[in-house]
mmCIF file of C-alpha atoms in Angstrom:
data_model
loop_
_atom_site.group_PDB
_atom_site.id
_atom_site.type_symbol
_atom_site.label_atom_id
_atom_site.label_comp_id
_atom_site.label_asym_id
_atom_site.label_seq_id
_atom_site.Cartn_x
_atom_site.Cartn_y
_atom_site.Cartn_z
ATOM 1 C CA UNK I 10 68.647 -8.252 -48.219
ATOM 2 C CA UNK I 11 71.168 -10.724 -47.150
ATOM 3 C CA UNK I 12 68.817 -13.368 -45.776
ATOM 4 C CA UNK I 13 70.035 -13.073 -41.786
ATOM 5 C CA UNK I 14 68.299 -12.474 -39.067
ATOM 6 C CA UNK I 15 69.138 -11.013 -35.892
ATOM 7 C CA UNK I 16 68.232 -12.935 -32.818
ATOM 8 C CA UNK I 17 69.077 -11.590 -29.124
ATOM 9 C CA UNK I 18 70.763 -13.958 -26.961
ATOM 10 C CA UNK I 19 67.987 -14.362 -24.398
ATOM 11 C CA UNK I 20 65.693 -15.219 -27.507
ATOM 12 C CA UNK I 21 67.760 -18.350 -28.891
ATOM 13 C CA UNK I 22 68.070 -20.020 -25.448
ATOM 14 C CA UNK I 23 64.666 -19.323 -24.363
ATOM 15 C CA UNK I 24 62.843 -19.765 -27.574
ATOM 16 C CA UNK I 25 61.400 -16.503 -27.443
ATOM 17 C CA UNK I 26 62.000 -14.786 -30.688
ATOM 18 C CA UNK I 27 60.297 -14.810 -34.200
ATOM 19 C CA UNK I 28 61.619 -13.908 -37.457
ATOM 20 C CA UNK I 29 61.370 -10.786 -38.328
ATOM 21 C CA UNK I 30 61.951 -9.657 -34.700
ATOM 22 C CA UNK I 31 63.920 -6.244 -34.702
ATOM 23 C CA UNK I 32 67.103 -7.535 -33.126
ATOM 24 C CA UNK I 33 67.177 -4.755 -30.780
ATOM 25 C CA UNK I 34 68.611 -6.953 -27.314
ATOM 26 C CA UNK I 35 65.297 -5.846 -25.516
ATOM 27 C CA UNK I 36 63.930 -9.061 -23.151
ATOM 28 C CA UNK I 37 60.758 -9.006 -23.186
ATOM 29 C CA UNK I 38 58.402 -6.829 -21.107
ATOM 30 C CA UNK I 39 56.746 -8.757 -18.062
ATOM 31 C CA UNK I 40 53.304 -7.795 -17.384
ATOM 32 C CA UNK I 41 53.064 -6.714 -13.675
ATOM 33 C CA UNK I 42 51.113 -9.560 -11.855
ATOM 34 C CA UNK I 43 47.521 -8.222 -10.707
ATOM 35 C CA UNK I 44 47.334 -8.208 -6.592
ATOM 36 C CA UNK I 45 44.443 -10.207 -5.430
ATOM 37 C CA UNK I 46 41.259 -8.404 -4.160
ATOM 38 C CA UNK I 47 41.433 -9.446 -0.119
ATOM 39 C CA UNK I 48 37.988 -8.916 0.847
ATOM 40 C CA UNK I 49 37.041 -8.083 4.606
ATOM 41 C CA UNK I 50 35.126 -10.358 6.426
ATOM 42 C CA UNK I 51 34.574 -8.437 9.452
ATOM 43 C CA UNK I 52 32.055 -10.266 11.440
ATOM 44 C CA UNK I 53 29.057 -12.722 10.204
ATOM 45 C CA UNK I 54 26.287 -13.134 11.281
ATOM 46 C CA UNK I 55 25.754 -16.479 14.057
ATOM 47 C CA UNK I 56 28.250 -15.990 16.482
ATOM 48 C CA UNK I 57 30.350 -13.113 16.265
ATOM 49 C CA UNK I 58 28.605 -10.996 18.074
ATOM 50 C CA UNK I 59 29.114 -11.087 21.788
ATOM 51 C CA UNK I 60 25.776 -11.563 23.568
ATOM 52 C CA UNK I 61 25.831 -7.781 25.622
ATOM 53 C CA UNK I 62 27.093 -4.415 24.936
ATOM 54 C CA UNK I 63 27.274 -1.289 26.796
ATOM 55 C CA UNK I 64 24.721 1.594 26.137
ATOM 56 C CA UNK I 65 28.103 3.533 24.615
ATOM 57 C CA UNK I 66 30.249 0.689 22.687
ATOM 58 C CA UNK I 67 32.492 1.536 19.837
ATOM 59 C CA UNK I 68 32.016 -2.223 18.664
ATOM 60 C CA UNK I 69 29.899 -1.254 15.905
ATOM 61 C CA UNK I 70 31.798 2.123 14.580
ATOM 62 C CA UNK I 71 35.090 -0.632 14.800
ATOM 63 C CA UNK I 72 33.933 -2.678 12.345
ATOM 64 C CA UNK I 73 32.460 -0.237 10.106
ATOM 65 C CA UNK I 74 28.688 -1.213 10.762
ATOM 66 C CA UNK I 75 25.709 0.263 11.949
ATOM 67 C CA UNK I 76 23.912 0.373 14.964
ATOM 68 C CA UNK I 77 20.042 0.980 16.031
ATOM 69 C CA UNK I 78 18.439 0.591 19.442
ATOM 70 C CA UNK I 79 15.099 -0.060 20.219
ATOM 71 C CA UNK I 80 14.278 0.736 24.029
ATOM 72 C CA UNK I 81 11.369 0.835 26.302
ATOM 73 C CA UNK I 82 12.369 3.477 29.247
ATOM 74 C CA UNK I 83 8.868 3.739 30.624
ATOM 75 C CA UNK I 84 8.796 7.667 30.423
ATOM 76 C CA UNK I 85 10.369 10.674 28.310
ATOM 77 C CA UNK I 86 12.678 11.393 31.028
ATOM 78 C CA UNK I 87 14.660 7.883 31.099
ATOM 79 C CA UNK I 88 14.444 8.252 27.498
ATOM 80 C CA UNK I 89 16.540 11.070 27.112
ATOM 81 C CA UNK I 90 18.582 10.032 29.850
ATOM 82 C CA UNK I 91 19.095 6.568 27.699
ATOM 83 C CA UNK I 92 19.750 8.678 24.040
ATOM 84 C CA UNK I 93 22.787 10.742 26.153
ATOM 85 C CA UNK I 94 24.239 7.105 26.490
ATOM 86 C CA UNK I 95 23.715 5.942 23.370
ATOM 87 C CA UNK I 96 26.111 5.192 20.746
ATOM 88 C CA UNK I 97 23.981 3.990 17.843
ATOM 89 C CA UNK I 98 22.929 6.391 15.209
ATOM 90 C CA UNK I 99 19.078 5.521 15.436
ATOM 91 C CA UNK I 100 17.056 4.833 18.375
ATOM 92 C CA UNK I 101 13.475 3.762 18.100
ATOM 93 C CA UNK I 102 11.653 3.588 21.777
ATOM 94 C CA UNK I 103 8.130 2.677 23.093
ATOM 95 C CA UNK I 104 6.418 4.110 26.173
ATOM 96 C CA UNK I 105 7.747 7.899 26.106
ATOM 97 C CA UNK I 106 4.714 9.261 26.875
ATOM 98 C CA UNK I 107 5.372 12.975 26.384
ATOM 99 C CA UNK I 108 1.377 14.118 25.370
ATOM 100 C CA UNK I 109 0.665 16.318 22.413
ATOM 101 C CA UNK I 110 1.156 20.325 22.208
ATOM 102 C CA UNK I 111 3.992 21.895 24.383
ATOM 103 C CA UNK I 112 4.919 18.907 25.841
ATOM 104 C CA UNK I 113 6.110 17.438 22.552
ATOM 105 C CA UNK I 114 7.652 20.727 21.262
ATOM 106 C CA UNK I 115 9.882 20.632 24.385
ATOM 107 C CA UNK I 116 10.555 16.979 24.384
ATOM 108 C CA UNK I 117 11.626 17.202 20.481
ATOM 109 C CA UNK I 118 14.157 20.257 21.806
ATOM 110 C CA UNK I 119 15.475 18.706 24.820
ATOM 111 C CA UNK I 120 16.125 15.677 22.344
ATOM 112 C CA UNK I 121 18.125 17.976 19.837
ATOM 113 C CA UNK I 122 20.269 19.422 22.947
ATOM 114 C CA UNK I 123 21.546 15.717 23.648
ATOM 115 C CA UNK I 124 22.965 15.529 19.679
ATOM 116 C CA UNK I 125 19.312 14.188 18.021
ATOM 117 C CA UNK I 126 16.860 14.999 15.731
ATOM 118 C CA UNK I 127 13.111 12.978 17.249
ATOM 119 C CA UNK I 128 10.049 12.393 15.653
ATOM 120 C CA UNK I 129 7.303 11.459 18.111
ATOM 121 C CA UNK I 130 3.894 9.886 18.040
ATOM 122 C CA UNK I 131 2.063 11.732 20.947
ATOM 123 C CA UNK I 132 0.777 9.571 24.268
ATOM 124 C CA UNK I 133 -2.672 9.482 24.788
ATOM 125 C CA UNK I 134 -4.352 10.808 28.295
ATOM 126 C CA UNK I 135 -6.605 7.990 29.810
ATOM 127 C CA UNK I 136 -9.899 8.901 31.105
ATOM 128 C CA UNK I 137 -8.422 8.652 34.612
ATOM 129 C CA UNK I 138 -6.385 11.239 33.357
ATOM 130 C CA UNK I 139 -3.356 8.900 32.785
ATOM 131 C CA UNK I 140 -0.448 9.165 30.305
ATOM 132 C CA UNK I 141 -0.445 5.823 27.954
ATOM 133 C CA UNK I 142 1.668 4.648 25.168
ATOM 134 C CA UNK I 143 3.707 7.421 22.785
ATOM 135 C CA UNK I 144 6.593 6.058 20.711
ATOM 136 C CA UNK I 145 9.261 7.503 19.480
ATOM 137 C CA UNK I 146 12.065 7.202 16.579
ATOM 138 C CA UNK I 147 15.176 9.268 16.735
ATOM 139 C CA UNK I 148 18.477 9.575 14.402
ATOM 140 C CA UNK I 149 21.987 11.654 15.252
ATOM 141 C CA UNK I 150 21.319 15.297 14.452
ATOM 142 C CA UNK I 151 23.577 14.626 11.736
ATOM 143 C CA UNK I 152 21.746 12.435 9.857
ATOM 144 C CA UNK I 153 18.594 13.339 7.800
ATOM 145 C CA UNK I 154 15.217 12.662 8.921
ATOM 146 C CA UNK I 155 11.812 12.756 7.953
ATOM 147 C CA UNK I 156 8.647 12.037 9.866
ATOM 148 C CA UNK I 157 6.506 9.710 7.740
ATOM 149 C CA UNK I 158 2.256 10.804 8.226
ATOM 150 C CA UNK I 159 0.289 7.601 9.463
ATOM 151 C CA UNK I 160 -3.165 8.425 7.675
ATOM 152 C CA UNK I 161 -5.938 6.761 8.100
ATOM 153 C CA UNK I 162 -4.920 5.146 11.680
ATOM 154 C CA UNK I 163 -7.439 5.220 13.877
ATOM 155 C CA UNK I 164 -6.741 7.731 16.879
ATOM 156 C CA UNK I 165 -6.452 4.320 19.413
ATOM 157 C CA UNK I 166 -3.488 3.164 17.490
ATOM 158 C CA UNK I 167 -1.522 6.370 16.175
ATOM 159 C CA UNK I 168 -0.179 6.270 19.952
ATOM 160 C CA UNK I 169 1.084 3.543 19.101
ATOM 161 C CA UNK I 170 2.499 3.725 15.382
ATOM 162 C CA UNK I 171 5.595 6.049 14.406
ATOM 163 C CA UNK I 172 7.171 6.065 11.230
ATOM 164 C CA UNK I 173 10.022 7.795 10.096
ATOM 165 C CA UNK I 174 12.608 7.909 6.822
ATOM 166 C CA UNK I 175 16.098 8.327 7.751
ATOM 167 C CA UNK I 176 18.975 9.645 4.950
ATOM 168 C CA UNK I 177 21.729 6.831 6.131
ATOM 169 C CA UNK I 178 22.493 3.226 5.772
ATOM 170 C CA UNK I 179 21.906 2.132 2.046
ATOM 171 C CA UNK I 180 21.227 4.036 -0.802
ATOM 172 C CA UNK I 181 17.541 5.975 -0.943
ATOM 173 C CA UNK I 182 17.727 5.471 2.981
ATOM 174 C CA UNK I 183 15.834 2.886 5.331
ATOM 175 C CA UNK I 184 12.181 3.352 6.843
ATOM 176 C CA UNK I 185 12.040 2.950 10.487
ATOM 177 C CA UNK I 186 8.778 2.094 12.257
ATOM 178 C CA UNK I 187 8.384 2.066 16.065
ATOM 179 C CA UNK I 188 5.588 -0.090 17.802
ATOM 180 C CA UNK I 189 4.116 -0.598 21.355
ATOM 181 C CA UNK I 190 2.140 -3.653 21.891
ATOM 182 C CA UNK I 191 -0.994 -4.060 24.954
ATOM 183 C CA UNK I 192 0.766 -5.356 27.873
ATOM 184 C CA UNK I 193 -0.521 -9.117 28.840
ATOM 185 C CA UNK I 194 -2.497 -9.414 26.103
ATOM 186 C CA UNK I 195 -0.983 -11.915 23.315
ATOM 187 C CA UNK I 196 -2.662 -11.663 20.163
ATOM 188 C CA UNK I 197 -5.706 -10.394 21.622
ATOM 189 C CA UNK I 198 -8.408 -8.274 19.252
ATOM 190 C CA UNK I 199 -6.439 -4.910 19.605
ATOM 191 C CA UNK I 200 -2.784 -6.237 19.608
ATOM 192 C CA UNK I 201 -3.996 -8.303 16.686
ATOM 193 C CA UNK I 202 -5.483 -4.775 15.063
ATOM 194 C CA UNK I 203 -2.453 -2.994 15.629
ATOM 195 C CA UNK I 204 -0.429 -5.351 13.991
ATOM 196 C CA UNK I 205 -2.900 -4.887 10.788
ATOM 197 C CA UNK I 206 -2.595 -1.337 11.175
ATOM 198 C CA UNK I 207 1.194 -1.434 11.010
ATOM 199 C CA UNK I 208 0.898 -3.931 7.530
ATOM 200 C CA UNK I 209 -1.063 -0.843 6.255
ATOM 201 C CA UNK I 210 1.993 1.852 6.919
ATOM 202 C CA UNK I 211 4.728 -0.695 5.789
ATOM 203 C CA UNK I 212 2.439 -1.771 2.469
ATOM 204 C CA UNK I 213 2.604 2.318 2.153
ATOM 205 C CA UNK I 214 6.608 2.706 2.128
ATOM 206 C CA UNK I 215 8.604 2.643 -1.001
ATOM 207 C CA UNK I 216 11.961 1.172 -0.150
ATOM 208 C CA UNK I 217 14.117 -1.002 3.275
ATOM 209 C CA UNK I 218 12.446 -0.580 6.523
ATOM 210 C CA UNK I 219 12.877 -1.649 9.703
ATOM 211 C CA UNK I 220 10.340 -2.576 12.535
ATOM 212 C CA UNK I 221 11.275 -2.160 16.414
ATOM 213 C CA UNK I 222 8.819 -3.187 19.227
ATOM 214 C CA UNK I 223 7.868 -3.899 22.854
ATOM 215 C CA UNK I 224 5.869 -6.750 21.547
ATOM 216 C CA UNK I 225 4.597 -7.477 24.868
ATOM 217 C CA UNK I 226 4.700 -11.225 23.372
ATOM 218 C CA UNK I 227 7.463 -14.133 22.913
ATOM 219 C CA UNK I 228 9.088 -14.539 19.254
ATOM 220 C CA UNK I 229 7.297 -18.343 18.642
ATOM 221 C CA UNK I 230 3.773 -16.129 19.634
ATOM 222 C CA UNK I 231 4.950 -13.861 17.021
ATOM 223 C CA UNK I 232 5.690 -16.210 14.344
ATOM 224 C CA UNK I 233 2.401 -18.103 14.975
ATOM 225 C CA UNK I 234 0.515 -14.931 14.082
ATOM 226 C CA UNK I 235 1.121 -14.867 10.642
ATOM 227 C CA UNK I 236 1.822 -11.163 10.775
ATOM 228 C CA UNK I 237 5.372 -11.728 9.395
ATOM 229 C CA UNK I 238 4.540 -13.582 6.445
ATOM 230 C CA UNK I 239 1.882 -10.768 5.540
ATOM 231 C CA UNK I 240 4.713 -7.990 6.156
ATOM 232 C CA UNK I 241 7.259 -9.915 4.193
ATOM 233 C CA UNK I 242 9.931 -9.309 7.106
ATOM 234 C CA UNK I 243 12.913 -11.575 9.090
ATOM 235 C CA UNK I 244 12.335 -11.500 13.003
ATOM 236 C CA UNK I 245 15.674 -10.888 14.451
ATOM 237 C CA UNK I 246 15.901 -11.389 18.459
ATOM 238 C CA UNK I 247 18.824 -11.532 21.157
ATOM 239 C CA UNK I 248 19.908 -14.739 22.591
ATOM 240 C CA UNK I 249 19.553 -12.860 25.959
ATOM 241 C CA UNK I 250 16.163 -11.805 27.452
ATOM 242 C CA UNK I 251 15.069 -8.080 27.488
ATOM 243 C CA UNK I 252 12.043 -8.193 29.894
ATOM 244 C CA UNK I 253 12.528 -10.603 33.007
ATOM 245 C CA UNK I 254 12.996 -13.799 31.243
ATOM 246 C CA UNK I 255 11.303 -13.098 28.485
ATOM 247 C CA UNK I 256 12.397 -11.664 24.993
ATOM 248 C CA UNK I 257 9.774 -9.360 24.126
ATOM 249 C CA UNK I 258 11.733 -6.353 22.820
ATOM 250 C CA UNK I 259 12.178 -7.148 19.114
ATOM 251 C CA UNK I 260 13.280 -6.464 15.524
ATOM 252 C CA UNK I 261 11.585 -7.018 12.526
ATOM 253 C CA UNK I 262 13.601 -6.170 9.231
ATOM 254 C CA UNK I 263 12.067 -6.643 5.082
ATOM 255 C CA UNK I 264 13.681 -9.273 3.349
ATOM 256 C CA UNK I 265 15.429 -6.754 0.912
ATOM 257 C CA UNK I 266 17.407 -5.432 3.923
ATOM 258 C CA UNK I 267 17.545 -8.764 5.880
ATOM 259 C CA UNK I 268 21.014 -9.879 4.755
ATOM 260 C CA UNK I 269 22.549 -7.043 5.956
ATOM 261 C CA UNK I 270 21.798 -7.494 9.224
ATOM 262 C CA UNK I 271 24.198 -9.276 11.598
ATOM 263 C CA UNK I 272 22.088 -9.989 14.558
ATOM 264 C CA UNK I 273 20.516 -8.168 18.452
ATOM 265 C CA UNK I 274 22.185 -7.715 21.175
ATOM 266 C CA UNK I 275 20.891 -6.908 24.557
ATOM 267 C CA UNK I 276 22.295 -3.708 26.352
ATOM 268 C CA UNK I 277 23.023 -4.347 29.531
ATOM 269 C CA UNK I 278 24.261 -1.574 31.538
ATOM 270 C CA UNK I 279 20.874 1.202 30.556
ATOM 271 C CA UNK I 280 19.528 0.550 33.905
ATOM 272 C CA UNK I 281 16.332 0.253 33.002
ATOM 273 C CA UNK I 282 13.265 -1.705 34.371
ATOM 274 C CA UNK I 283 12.131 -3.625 33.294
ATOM 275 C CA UNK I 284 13.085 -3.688 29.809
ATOM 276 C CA UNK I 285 16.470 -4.028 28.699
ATOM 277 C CA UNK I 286 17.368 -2.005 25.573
ATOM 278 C CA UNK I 287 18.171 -4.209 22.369
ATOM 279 C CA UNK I 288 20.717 -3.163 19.686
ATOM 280 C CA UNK I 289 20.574 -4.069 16.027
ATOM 281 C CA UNK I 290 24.113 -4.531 14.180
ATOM 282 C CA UNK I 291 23.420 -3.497 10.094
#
């Protein structure tokens, strides 16, 4: 009731106080400055990547990415030779030809022994009594898997075709698809059928997938095709070759995945011939 107010000190000099103010001394409390967000780059894609890796590099598991392989051993045995090696957590392969019955029962065993769960398209016996074709995609026995049924696929191409969901990677989990193109052929009738064949499976999947293949055919022959425009998918290749000097071992990824995807890699100690493994950094 006397008409004075109370100011602190620190409030007179600095302008700080209002009348009214309770006079109690107190400075005022400073709001604790928010630490900036630093967000890790890791790598990018377009040149961070170095242009080989070994069969059993860390690289990938370093930077907190992932890592599949697509690999054409030219039999079961160099395959599962190849998936002891391998450090990624899926491998897709072409040319395993392990044949239908027993033969797949113990090839799907010897593949869990070595740490991995397979899912196998069968190879087909020639009428010379042959083994052709069979493909293959695997995942770390850790990680869920689910073989994906190619109906409707003429029996020609299911030796051809395999399809499988695996539990890891993004949300709802990523469809892999494993292909093995006619050898010298280009887009002939059959290579040009297969790729048709494989539109129908991917049209079928609900969610990311990713397509590995021997193509048996250069990248620019792949583009002029058309085949990824009706897929909807990014080509992704290796600046190195994987057969010879040619890049015919491939990755094809949807758009809805595609910007994950860092770039190929070719593997260069597998000792393989005459394909050179190719690994895929997600």
């Amino acid at each position: 009731g006397s008409g004075r107010w109370r100011l602190p000190l620190h409030d007179l000099i600095f302008g700080a106080g209002k009348a009214g103010d309770s006079g109690t001394g107190r400075l005022p409390r400073q709001r604790a400055k928010k630490r900036k967000r630093v967000k890790r780059s890791g790598v990018t894609a377009g040149g961070d990547l170095p242009m080989f890796v070994d069969a059993s590099s860390s690289l990938h598991k370093d930077l907190g990415l992932w890592a599949v392989d697509t690999v054409n051993p030219n039999g079961w045995s160099g395959m599962l030779k190849y998936l002891s090696q391998s450090s990624a957590e899926v491998v897709l392969g072409q040319e395993s030809k392990v044949c239908s019955g027993d033969s797949k029962v113990a090839a799907e065993r010897a593949a869990a022994t070595s740490g991995w769960g397979a899912v196998l398209s069968p190879a087909r016996v020639t009428d010379a009594g042959g083994i052709s074709a069979g493909v293959m995609c695997a995942a770390k026995s850790f990680i869920g898997m689910a073989c994906n049924t190619c109906s409707d696929i003429p029996d020609l191409f299911m030796f051809r075709i395999c399809c499988a969901h695996v539990g890891a990677i993004c949300k709802g989990g990523v469809h892999f698809v494993s292909l093995y193109f006619w050898n010298s052929e280009g887009l002939s009738k059959r290579n040009l059928d297969l790729m048709h064949y494989a539109a129908q499976v991917i049209s079928s999947l609900q969610g990311p997938w990713i397509v590995s293949a021997d193509f048996n055919m250069s990248p620019s022959v792949l583009r002029s095709s058309g085949w990824l425009n009706l897929v909807k998918g990014k080509l992704f290749e290796p600046e190195g070759p994987t057969c010879g000097l040619q890049k015919y071992d491939l990755f094809v990824v949807s758009m809805n995945l595609s910007s994950a995807i860092l770039g190929a890699v070719v593997v260069s100690d597998a000792g393989l011939h005459p394909h050179s493994p190719v690994r895929l950094f997600i």
